[in-house]
């Protein structure tokens, strides 16, 4: 903990050094990987050739800014066939969800990863600590001109464990300054981990931070902490309440099933605060509600705020109001006319964040979903890719609700250890109600991310069926892409039946052609399309004019390396009459966050290419439909790197 006392020279702290060309980019392009397994490569290439046989490069590139790729001189310093044992469970035995990405972890690394490939994976404008493991975002808040982000962090290595609260501050949610740890596991009630928690800002300005402590005997308890000095804009020093823990698992609740307190909201009389905590009874996910007048003493209320059979343990519940008519966000205590409540749960069982819109009755203390078939945990997801343990906060500075989410690695744990880091936080997103559909929220990257946009190019094209159009950008690793597509109306009208049973995850990806799709963009692709990640729409049209639009991200050919997860993500997306189909993708090295239809659906992918990196990463437009042509327009900005570095505390 730091010992400085305020006031600080905050202006000085803000004078960032010039944005570097890109600290995470290498000066030379990566050397194309020479495969060890030639046969496998030949088979792979033949499959690719076959599947792409009709994808003809038949149109003019948007801008010929040909990139000269200089072969890298790097050596392969991570030898393949490294003998590994299956990684031990990280989390479950301690009463948290499994933190090892098991789908590809264990066994041997089978690919010859180079330093260049692995160092390219580090992001340039997403929040990351300097090294080691990170997971859930915790207690985000705005205080005296600074956004504060706390996060689950392992001080010692790139795997989950020894969980401490990392802490960073930002003026704009984009450029971050790392601060000393806010809280470390040093008390009997949190010695096994200072786990996830949330902040509540009281009307008098005090900040109450409730978090889960994992005790010395592995029991989950709720604890209180608060800033030692509220006049400190950096909130450097945190005090753990002397009578912690303030809540212990009530009768009937498992000692390892009681975690992640939410931000508090005011009770109907306005004299007490309520919080909810996730748990389960057998396989029913439940949200317990506690009431408190002072944040020191708590009373468990009867019943649950909500429960859904079959959804298992609810982690990281989030519960907040959303305006039906205004585009601003609402303080967590708002309720009444023109307001719905979003309930979000992180499902331990499948590691996805689900939400539902509904109504909160504060007298009965019950939340009811608008549509029981789309109840929380069985209906909509925040993100159809990798996105977990998310948390919103009300930004009183700009009157908006902002969502943070933890994006895990989807490569082998052994690779995280080699890299020395694991996980990224998503670009913070604003959350509003979708007034057009009335049935979902809209998530959108905070406007501040646009301050990183630099050179741009625009391009319009008619994409004939089976076409791939290269867009020549000289830095395919850091981009903000906005694309819009309009299907040829005549073909659409006369097409009577097209794949009504389509489903992105089981579709086989973008190589699978239908009459009306897929079409979209390709990112992180090499020139020869050996590695590529298509993000696209697929339109299915049923016999009675029923139309379903799917939004997918296909990782199947995102990397030739086998040590990484490769699946097709996606879901149906609502499209209203007269709307074009739109995609916005934020590409930042190994993460791609893609938003369809203004944020009605979102897919976050982690991508680990071996050749489509650095200056060799390319962008394409494509239309792989067999029948319909598509009018496409695209605008691409290069993105500068964010300035993320330690706070110069010695200069205070
Ligand atoms: N992560 C924390 C828990 C939470 C889980 C432990 C979700 O509090 O339930 O690091 O990722």
XYZ file of C-alpha atoms and ligand atoms in Angstrom:
663
model
C 0.000 0.000 0.000
C 1.307 3.449 -0.847
C 1.944 6.079 1.771
C 1.400 9.271 -0.204
C -1.197 11.683 0.943
C -3.383 13.779 -1.267
C -3.737 16.160 -2.912
C -1.750 14.851 -5.853
C -0.642 16.626 -8.959
C -3.339 15.043 -11.028
C -2.647 17.245 -14.022
C 0.938 16.047 -14.075
C -0.163 12.478 -13.789
C -2.322 12.950 -16.827
C 0.422 14.237 -19.133
C 0.996 10.967 -20.879
C 4.086 10.488 -22.918
C 3.356 10.361 -26.659
C 1.490 7.277 -27.766
C 4.095 4.844 -29.005
C 3.790 3.265 -32.412
C 2.601 0.141 -30.682
C 4.467 -1.395 -27.804
C 3.058 -4.797 -28.486
C 3.800 -4.882 -32.192
C 7.021 -6.212 -33.515
C 8.982 -4.088 -35.931
C 9.074 -6.841 -38.470
C 6.383 -9.122 -39.680
C 6.332 -12.653 -38.477
C 8.090 -15.284 -40.460
C 5.595 -17.630 -41.990
C 5.603 -20.717 -39.869
C 7.310 -23.738 -41.392
C 5.115 -26.624 -40.464
C 6.648 -29.643 -38.896
C 3.811 -31.851 -39.981
C 3.836 -31.416 -43.713
C 1.193 -34.026 -44.394
C -1.230 -32.448 -41.983
C -0.581 -29.097 -43.602
C -1.188 -30.466 -47.085
C -4.455 -32.069 -45.972
C -5.457 -28.876 -44.251
C -4.649 -26.784 -47.302
C -6.514 -29.124 -49.633
C -9.561 -28.950 -47.408
C -9.267 -25.220 -47.423
C -8.860 -25.051 -51.175
C -11.872 -27.248 -51.681
C -13.985 -25.315 -49.276
C -12.980 -21.999 -50.710
C -13.077 -23.113 -54.307
C -15.706 -20.611 -55.320
C -14.302 -17.732 -53.367
C -12.843 -15.902 -56.328
C -10.837 -12.774 -55.871
C -12.595 -10.812 -58.555
C -12.807 -7.265 -57.366
C -10.585 -4.304 -56.973
C -8.990 -3.779 -53.558
C -10.095 -0.706 -51.655
C -6.684 0.832 -51.493
C -3.386 -0.568 -52.583
C -1.129 0.094 -49.682
C 0.854 -3.076 -50.175
C 2.679 -4.040 -47.060
C 6.240 -5.213 -47.452
C 6.710 -8.061 -45.049
C 10.212 -8.507 -43.738
C 11.003 -12.033 -42.661
C 11.554 -12.251 -38.977
C 14.853 -13.427 -37.641
C 13.262 -14.849 -34.534
C 13.957 -18.384 -33.540
C 11.526 -20.925 -32.273
C 12.390 -20.900 -28.640
C 9.451 -22.923 -27.412
C 10.094 -26.427 -28.498
C 7.172 -28.583 -29.564
C 6.276 -31.860 -27.930
C 7.011 -30.381 -24.513
C 5.991 -33.040 -22.007
C 3.274 -31.713 -19.795
C 1.037 -33.164 -17.189
C -2.646 -32.366 -17.069
C -2.910 -29.050 -15.197
C -4.481 -29.362 -11.763
C -7.891 -27.826 -11.190
C -7.597 -24.137 -10.432
C -10.652 -22.922 -8.618
C -13.021 -25.835 -8.068
C -11.315 -27.354 -5.037
C -11.266 -23.857 -3.524
C -14.956 -23.319 -4.141
C -14.668 -21.114 -7.228
C -15.442 -22.051 -10.805
C -12.782 -23.895 -12.823
C -10.232 -21.448 -14.148
C -8.243 -23.832 -16.339
C -9.409 -23.761 -19.934
C -9.628 -27.536 -20.190
C -10.651 -27.902 -23.829
C -7.062 -27.545 -25.007
C -5.025 -27.692 -21.813
C -3.080 -30.768 -20.831
C -0.971 -33.193 -22.781
C 1.779 -31.788 -24.941
C 2.126 -28.572 -26.861
C 2.177 -29.784 -30.423
C 3.052 -26.573 -32.201
C 6.357 -24.782 -32.404
C 5.384 -21.385 -31.022
C 7.870 -18.569 -31.535
C 8.500 -15.556 -29.342
C 7.137 -13.318 -32.082
C 3.859 -15.230 -32.230
C 3.363 -15.263 -28.490
C 4.336 -11.660 -27.856
C 2.016 -10.513 -30.653
C -0.933 -11.909 -28.659
C -0.655 -9.227 -25.981
C -3.259 -6.552 -26.594
C -2.576 -2.881 -27.304
C -5.741 -1.099 -26.216
C -7.518 -3.518 -23.903
C -6.851 -3.398 -20.181
C -4.260 -5.902 -18.999
C -1.959 -5.951 -15.974
C 1.736 -5.919 -16.791
C 1.993 -9.652 -16.170
C 0.380 -12.698 -14.519
C -3.181 -13.917 -14.188
C -6.306 -11.727 -14.119
C -9.984 -12.643 -13.956
C -13.189 -10.878 -12.887
C -13.551 -7.089 -12.923
C -14.392 -5.903 -9.400
C -15.979 -2.806 -7.873
C -15.723 -0.422 -10.845
C -16.540 3.160 -9.877
C -15.934 6.806 -10.711
C -14.440 8.988 -7.966
C -13.094 12.528 -8.114
C -12.279 12.515 -11.812
C -10.901 8.993 -12.025
C -12.411 5.733 -13.162
C -11.284 2.940 -10.862
C -11.029 -0.668 -11.945
C -10.235 -3.434 -9.481
C -9.725 -6.976 -10.686
C -9.009 -10.517 -9.532
C -5.265 -10.971 -9.806
C -2.561 -13.516 -9.011
C 0.578 -11.691 -7.910
C 2.695 -14.749 -8.510
C 1.935 -16.365 -11.831
C -0.128 -16.650 -14.993
C -2.612 -19.136 -13.512
C -5.485 -18.535 -11.075
C -4.609 -18.504 -7.367
C -3.608 -16.275 -4.409
C -6.319 -13.898 -5.430
C -5.579 -10.267 -4.693
C -7.342 -7.113 -5.844
C -5.369 -5.395 -8.601
C -6.177 -1.707 -9.009
C -5.858 0.775 -11.878
C -7.222 4.229 -12.627
C -8.103 6.055 -15.796
C -9.443 9.431 -16.841
C -11.214 8.026 -19.872
C -11.626 4.238 -19.513
C -8.958 3.731 -22.213
C -5.561 4.884 -20.897
C -4.806 3.265 -17.545
C -2.349 3.727 -14.728
C -1.570 0.754 -12.523
C -1.712 1.356 -8.780
C -0.557 -0.762 -5.832
C -2.837 -3.659 -4.909
C -6.019 -2.484 -3.221
C -6.438 -5.600 -1.069
C -4.334 -8.681 -0.466
C -5.367 -11.994 1.167
C -4.015 -11.333 4.649
C -6.871 -12.001 7.106
C -8.326 -15.297 8.339
C -11.550 -14.500 6.488
C -9.922 -13.862 3.086
C -6.562 -15.613 3.313
C -7.618 -18.019 0.566
C -8.553 -15.161 -1.700
C -10.014 -11.677 -1.843
C -12.715 -12.647 -4.287
C -15.221 -10.773 -6.332
C -17.096 -7.753 -5.035
C -18.927 -4.553 -5.877
C -18.917 -0.931 -4.825
C -21.795 1.178 -3.565
C -21.446 4.951 -3.428
C -23.675 6.340 -0.668
C -25.482 9.686 -1.018
C -22.943 11.280 1.366
C -20.069 10.157 -0.873
C -18.835 7.254 1.249
C -17.824 4.145 -0.673
C -18.723 0.700 0.611
C -16.941 -2.211 -1.012
C -18.453 -5.624 -0.327
C -16.462 -8.639 -1.452
C -16.304 -12.378 -0.922
C -13.529 -13.668 1.290
C -12.453 -17.293 1.099
C -11.610 -18.123 4.707
C -8.703 -20.133 6.120
C -11.043 -23.148 6.205
C -12.415 -22.515 2.689
C -15.774 -21.005 3.576
C -17.199 -18.200 1.474
C -18.084 -15.137 3.563
C -18.927 -11.552 2.689
C -16.629 -8.809 3.885
C -16.647 -5.029 3.926
C -13.858 -2.650 3.008
C -13.795 1.099 2.506
C -11.290 3.738 1.452
C -9.073 5.035 4.262
C -9.262 8.536 2.850
C -12.153 9.624 0.660
C -10.372 12.836 -0.247
C -7.790 10.728 -2.083
C -8.829 10.659 -5.755
C -6.711 7.551 -6.262
C -8.259 5.638 -3.341
C -4.891 4.097 -2.649
C -5.511 2.734 0.804
C -8.358 0.379 1.692
C -9.408 -0.580 5.194
C -10.946 -3.960 5.882
C -13.739 -3.597 8.447
C -12.586 -4.780 11.848
C -15.651 -6.998 12.442
C -15.442 -8.859 9.145
C -17.006 -11.059 7.968
C -20.346 -9.296 7.800
C -22.273 -12.219 6.279
C -21.683 -15.963 6.511
C -23.488 -18.726 4.588
C -27.022 -18.994 6.038
C -28.491 -22.389 7.027
C -29.110 -24.581 4.000
C -26.526 -22.826 1.805
C -23.279 -24.628 0.964
C -20.094 -23.110 2.341
C -18.725 -22.963 -1.176
C -21.939 -21.621 -2.726
C -22.177 -18.118 -1.365
C -20.339 -15.457 -3.282
C -20.068 -12.233 -5.243
C -22.186 -9.504 -3.569
C -23.714 -6.890 -5.874
C -23.840 -3.136 -5.671
C -26.557 -2.140 -3.177
C -29.842 -0.440 -4.036
C -32.219 1.413 -1.722
C -35.238 -0.359 -0.188
C -38.719 1.089 -0.941
C -38.681 3.255 2.208
C -35.263 4.554 1.306
C -33.874 3.805 4.757
C -32.128 0.513 4.052
C -29.899 -0.960 1.382
C -30.317 -4.291 -0.347
C -27.772 -6.480 -2.029
C -28.067 -9.843 -3.702
C -25.652 -12.774 -3.566
C -25.517 -15.810 -5.861
C -25.979 -19.368 -4.682
C -27.754 -22.606 -5.541
C -30.018 -25.203 -3.961
C -29.258 -28.525 -5.614
C -29.245 -27.490 -9.297
C -31.464 -24.423 -8.946
C -29.628 -21.122 -9.229
C -30.856 -18.601 -6.649
C -30.266 -15.022 -5.584
C -30.362 -14.346 -1.842
C -31.186 -10.803 -0.735
C -29.820 -9.104 2.366
C -30.888 -5.787 3.834
C -28.702 -3.420 5.808
C -29.006 0.041 7.282
C -25.309 0.681 7.790
C -23.343 -1.957 5.775
C -22.116 -3.464 9.047
C -25.157 -5.554 10.058
C -27.248 -7.527 7.579
C -30.562 -9.331 7.612
C -31.417 -12.099 5.165
C -34.824 -11.431 3.583
C -37.334 -14.229 3.088
C -37.433 -15.961 -0.269
C -35.236 -15.223 -3.250
C -35.076 -12.297 -5.613
C -35.281 -14.952 -8.322
C -34.509 -18.615 -8.973
C -34.249 -20.752 -12.091
C -34.220 -24.550 -11.889
C -31.410 -26.355 -13.699
C -29.085 -23.378 -14.007
C -26.706 -24.390 -11.191
C -24.521 -22.027 -9.176
C -25.024 -18.340 -9.927
C -21.775 -16.420 -9.795
C -21.342 -12.665 -10.118
C -25.020 -11.644 -10.187
C -25.633 -8.158 -11.495
C -28.968 -6.407 -10.969
C -29.710 -2.936 -12.289
C -32.438 -0.665 -13.668
C -32.596 0.342 -17.307
C -34.680 3.153 -18.798
C -37.271 2.229 -21.423
C -37.360 5.708 -22.887
C -34.054 7.495 -22.219
C -30.622 6.745 -23.570
C -28.864 7.648 -20.325
C -28.067 5.067 -17.666
C -29.730 4.907 -14.260
C -28.384 4.846 -10.758
C -28.748 1.374 -9.246
C -31.531 2.489 -6.862
C -33.809 3.883 -9.609
C -37.198 2.189 -10.069
C -40.732 3.064 -11.135
C -42.523 4.040 -14.338
C -40.567 3.560 -17.547
C -37.941 1.366 -15.906
C -37.177 -2.308 -16.262
C -34.577 -4.311 -14.373
C -31.818 -6.378 -15.926
C -30.769 -9.484 -14.073
C -27.479 -11.064 -15.098
C -25.949 -14.276 -13.808
C -22.647 -15.934 -14.602
C -23.340 -19.654 -14.863
C -20.655 -21.700 -13.190
C -21.864 -24.727 -15.173
C -21.212 -23.371 -18.661
C -19.111 -20.245 -17.998
C -21.361 -17.830 -19.848
C -23.061 -14.603 -18.782
C -26.834 -14.667 -19.238
C -29.264 -11.811 -18.800
C -32.986 -11.153 -18.944
C -35.211 -8.112 -18.822
C -37.927 -8.040 -16.220
C -39.783 -6.126 -13.545
C -38.673 -5.638 -9.969
C -41.331 -5.435 -7.267
C -39.513 -3.889 -4.300
C -42.341 -4.596 -1.874
C -42.421 -8.303 -2.587
C -38.707 -8.152 -3.318
C -39.192 -10.276 -6.434
C -37.960 -9.879 -9.948
C -40.085 -11.384 -12.734
C -38.769 -11.935 -16.260
C -40.735 -10.380 -19.139
C -40.612 -13.674 -20.986
C -40.314 -16.854 -18.869
C -38.930 -18.669 -21.907
C -36.078 -16.193 -21.966
C -35.519 -16.328 -18.221
C -32.087 -15.563 -16.855
C -29.692 -18.454 -17.434
C -31.742 -20.064 -20.202
C -32.247 -17.215 -22.660
C -30.157 -14.300 -23.852
C -26.437 -13.952 -23.331
C -24.441 -10.740 -23.063
C -21.946 -12.201 -25.454
C -22.014 -15.332 -27.581
C -18.242 -15.743 -27.507
C -15.968 -15.746 -24.480
C -17.173 -13.325 -21.814
C -17.671 -14.011 -18.130
C -18.038 -12.647 -14.586
C -19.108 -9.271 -15.917
C -20.178 -6.319 -13.828
C -21.818 -2.955 -14.537
C -21.568 0.323 -12.685
C -23.398 3.602 -12.964
C -21.023 6.266 -14.240
C -22.333 9.400 -12.543
C -19.763 11.388 -14.522
C -21.423 10.775 -17.888
C -24.751 9.391 -16.685
C -24.382 6.026 -18.330
C -24.237 2.387 -17.278
C -20.974 0.704 -18.154
C -20.326 -3.000 -18.446
C -16.987 -4.711 -17.871
C -16.300 -8.388 -18.600
C -13.480 -10.844 -18.135
C -12.196 -12.381 -21.386
C -10.239 -15.516 -20.660
C -7.577 -17.208 -22.761
C -8.752 -20.035 -24.968
C -5.329 -21.545 -25.571
C -3.472 -24.164 -23.537
C -2.574 -23.133 -20.012
C 1.040 -24.048 -20.791
C 1.076 -21.240 -23.354
C -0.182 -18.734 -20.788
C 2.702 -19.726 -18.561
C 5.121 -19.243 -21.440
C 3.641 -15.825 -22.210
C 3.641 -14.890 -18.534
C 0.110 -13.512 -18.600
C -3.480 -14.616 -18.987
C -6.750 -12.765 -19.658
C -7.939 -9.415 -20.861
C -10.758 -7.114 -19.779
C -13.232 -6.274 -22.532
C -13.470 -2.742 -23.828
C -16.007 -1.199 -21.440
C -19.461 -1.126 -23.048
C -22.443 1.130 -22.481
C -25.723 -0.681 -21.857
C -29.102 0.698 -22.926
C -32.533 -0.755 -23.621
C -33.213 -1.509 -27.281
C -36.285 0.634 -27.831
C -36.750 -0.754 -31.340
C -37.048 -4.432 -30.484
C -38.182 -3.978 -26.884
C -36.723 -7.367 -26.082
C -32.998 -6.939 -25.556
C -30.284 -4.556 -24.414
C -27.779 -2.837 -26.686
C -24.107 -3.006 -25.796
C -21.686 -0.603 -27.437
C -18.004 0.222 -26.855
C -17.696 3.417 -24.784
C -17.302 6.453 -27.030
C -13.820 7.119 -25.611
C -12.404 4.186 -27.567
C -12.890 6.266 -30.710
C -10.119 8.586 -29.510
C -7.692 5.843 -30.549
C -8.868 5.913 -34.167
C -6.249 7.193 -36.609
C -5.950 6.661 -40.389
C -9.057 5.331 -42.015
C -10.237 4.034 -45.335
C -13.689 3.546 -46.779
C -14.771 1.139 -49.462
C -18.038 0.177 -51.128
C -18.488 -2.924 -53.231
C -21.051 -5.198 -54.727
C -20.040 -8.648 -53.529
C -21.074 -11.259 -56.057
C -21.865 -14.760 -54.775
C -18.567 -16.489 -53.963
C -16.284 -13.482 -53.736
C -13.522 -12.397 -51.406
C -12.255 -8.829 -51.602
C -9.001 -7.846 -49.930
C -8.972 -4.535 -48.090
C -5.425 -3.291 -47.880
C -4.740 -1.983 -44.425
C -1.162 -1.852 -43.269
C -1.857 -2.863 -39.699
C -4.459 -5.574 -39.398
C -3.747 -6.171 -35.717
C -5.279 -2.988 -34.272
C -8.466 -1.942 -36.032
C -11.931 -0.546 -35.537
C -14.101 -1.839 -38.397
C -17.631 -0.725 -39.209
C -19.346 -2.596 -42.034
C -22.840 -2.557 -43.473
C -24.440 -5.099 -45.811
C -27.543 -5.062 -47.947
C -28.708 -8.257 -49.562
C -29.930 -8.102 -53.155
C -33.673 -7.615 -52.654
C -34.828 -9.394 -55.778
C -32.946 -12.588 -54.997
C -34.096 -12.413 -51.418
C -37.747 -12.141 -52.471
C -37.647 -15.059 -54.903
C -35.700 -17.368 -52.581
C -38.351 -19.489 -50.930
C -36.537 -21.885 -48.651
C -33.069 -21.546 -47.229
C -31.762 -23.428 -44.230
C -34.306 -22.573 -41.575
C -32.594 -24.932 -39.115
C -29.292 -23.034 -39.315
C -27.327 -22.586 -36.088
C -23.896 -20.925 -36.044
C -22.178 -23.317 -33.584
C -23.145 -26.432 -35.558
C -23.038 -24.884 -39.024
C -19.483 -25.819 -39.933
C -18.546 -22.157 -40.282
C -18.166 -19.704 -43.141
C -17.183 -22.328 -45.714
C -20.701 -23.705 -45.577
C -22.663 -22.005 -48.309
C -26.357 -21.252 -48.439
C -28.434 -19.289 -50.900
C -28.461 -16.142 -48.752
C -25.202 -16.346 -46.840
C -22.719 -16.280 -45.259
C -21.361 -12.784 -45.957
C -19.359 -10.412 -43.817
C -15.791 -9.561 -42.955
C -12.654 -11.627 -42.480
C -10.097 -10.446 -39.929
C -6.681 -11.641 -38.803
C -6.176 -13.444 -42.099
C -2.940 -14.067 -43.909
C -2.614 -13.267 -47.579
C -3.283 -16.838 -48.654
C -6.230 -17.295 -46.318
C -4.557 -20.195 -44.565
C -5.486 -18.532 -41.323
C -8.627 -16.424 -41.151
C -11.474 -15.464 -38.834
C -14.732 -14.682 -40.635
C -17.398 -12.651 -38.797
C -20.607 -12.774 -40.726
C -24.338 -12.979 -41.230
C -26.250 -15.945 -42.532
C -29.870 -15.543 -43.563
C -32.273 -18.429 -43.340
C -35.681 -18.099 -44.948
C -38.530 -20.472 -44.176
C -41.443 -21.571 -46.335
C -43.932 -18.990 -45.053
C -41.654 -16.034 -45.398
C -40.114 -16.597 -41.950
C -36.689 -15.002 -41.969
C -33.961 -15.610 -39.409
C -30.677 -13.744 -39.423
C -27.713 -15.345 -37.724
C -24.587 -13.565 -36.555
C -21.542 -15.814 -36.294
C -17.772 -15.758 -35.715
C -15.889 -18.705 -37.159
C -12.621 -19.586 -35.427
C -12.244 -22.963 -37.113
C -9.388 -21.771 -39.335
C -8.153 -18.927 -37.134
C -4.852 -20.673 -36.441
C -2.963 -23.615 -37.869
C -1.791 -24.420 -34.343
C -3.698 -27.191 -32.585
C -3.064 -25.938 -29.034
C -5.858 -23.375 -29.177
C -9.648 -23.592 -29.076
C -11.399 -23.233 -32.436
C -15.170 -23.184 -32.580
C -17.966 -21.292 -34.297
C -19.782 -18.841 -32.052
C -23.053 -17.074 -32.686
C -26.766 -16.656 -32.341
C -29.821 -15.325 -34.117
C -30.010 -11.544 -34.168
C -33.203 -9.484 -34.483
C -33.313 -7.407 -37.677
C -36.213 -5.030 -38.231
C -37.816 -4.125 -41.547
C -35.700 -1.751 -43.551
C -32.549 -2.228 -41.503
C -29.222 -2.984 -43.145
C -27.069 -5.625 -41.521
C -24.226 -4.061 -39.579
C -21.080 -5.286 -37.866
C -18.594 -3.385 -35.759
C -15.429 -5.268 -34.865
C -12.681 -4.117 -32.550
C -9.570 -6.075 -33.461
C -6.762 -5.902 -30.919
C -4.200 -8.630 -31.524
C -5.565 -11.829 -29.929
C -9.014 -10.390 -29.111
C -11.823 -9.486 -31.495
C -15.032 -7.981 -30.074
C -17.828 -7.896 -32.646
C -21.180 -6.118 -32.338
C -24.122 -6.813 -34.659
C -27.082 -4.486 -35.275
C -25.815 -1.752 -33.005
C -25.052 -4.158 -30.158
C -28.125 -6.440 -30.126
C -25.748 -9.356 -30.248
C -22.056 -9.459 -29.372
C -19.366 -12.079 -29.950
C -15.930 -11.888 -28.358
C -13.261 -14.187 -29.739
C -9.714 -14.931 -28.695
C -7.632 -15.678 -31.777
C -4.098 -17.080 -31.858
C -2.837 -17.053 -35.454
C 0.699 -18.018 -36.346
C 1.195 -16.219 -39.661
C -1.653 -13.689 -39.761
C 0.068 -11.468 -37.219
C 1.859 -8.113 -37.187
C 2.034 -6.521 -40.620
C 0.861 -9.754 -42.233
C -2.638 -9.586 -40.702
C -5.144 -8.726 -43.421
C -8.828 -7.830 -43.726
C -11.278 -9.033 -46.411
C -14.922 -8.617 -47.302
C -16.606 -11.795 -48.449
C -19.848 -13.168 -49.738
C -19.990 -16.932 -49.762
C -23.691 -17.158 -50.626
C -24.528 -19.250 -53.672
C -27.299 -17.031 -54.955
C -27.556 -13.541 -53.494
C -25.221 -10.671 -54.150
C -24.585 -8.187 -51.365
C -23.865 -4.472 -51.385
C -21.214 -3.847 -48.770
C -19.698 -0.705 -47.353
C -16.870 -0.730 -44.897
C -14.889 1.828 -42.945
C -11.732 0.821 -41.142
C -9.707 2.856 -38.700
C -6.249 1.960 -37.519
C -6.209 2.005 -33.747
C -3.381 3.538 -31.748
C -2.180 1.780 -28.635
C -3.574 2.856 -25.287
C -1.143 4.122 -22.723
C -1.259 1.587 -19.920
C 1.577 1.811 -17.448
C 2.349 2.132 -13.744
C 1.192 5.314 -12.030
C 4.238 7.512 -11.431
C 3.711 7.472 -7.675
C 7.301 8.565 -7.093
C 6.498 11.839 -8.842
C 3.663 12.728 -6.492
N -14.214 -15.601 -9.627
C -14.041 -15.248 -8.244
C -15.292 -15.669 -7.564
C -16.274 -15.703 -8.671
C -15.473 -16.265 -9.803
C -12.816 -15.940 -7.741
C -16.061 -16.003 -11.160
O -15.670 -14.744 -6.556
O -17.401 -16.482 -8.360
O -11.677 -15.504 -8.435
O -15.088 -16.060 -12.153
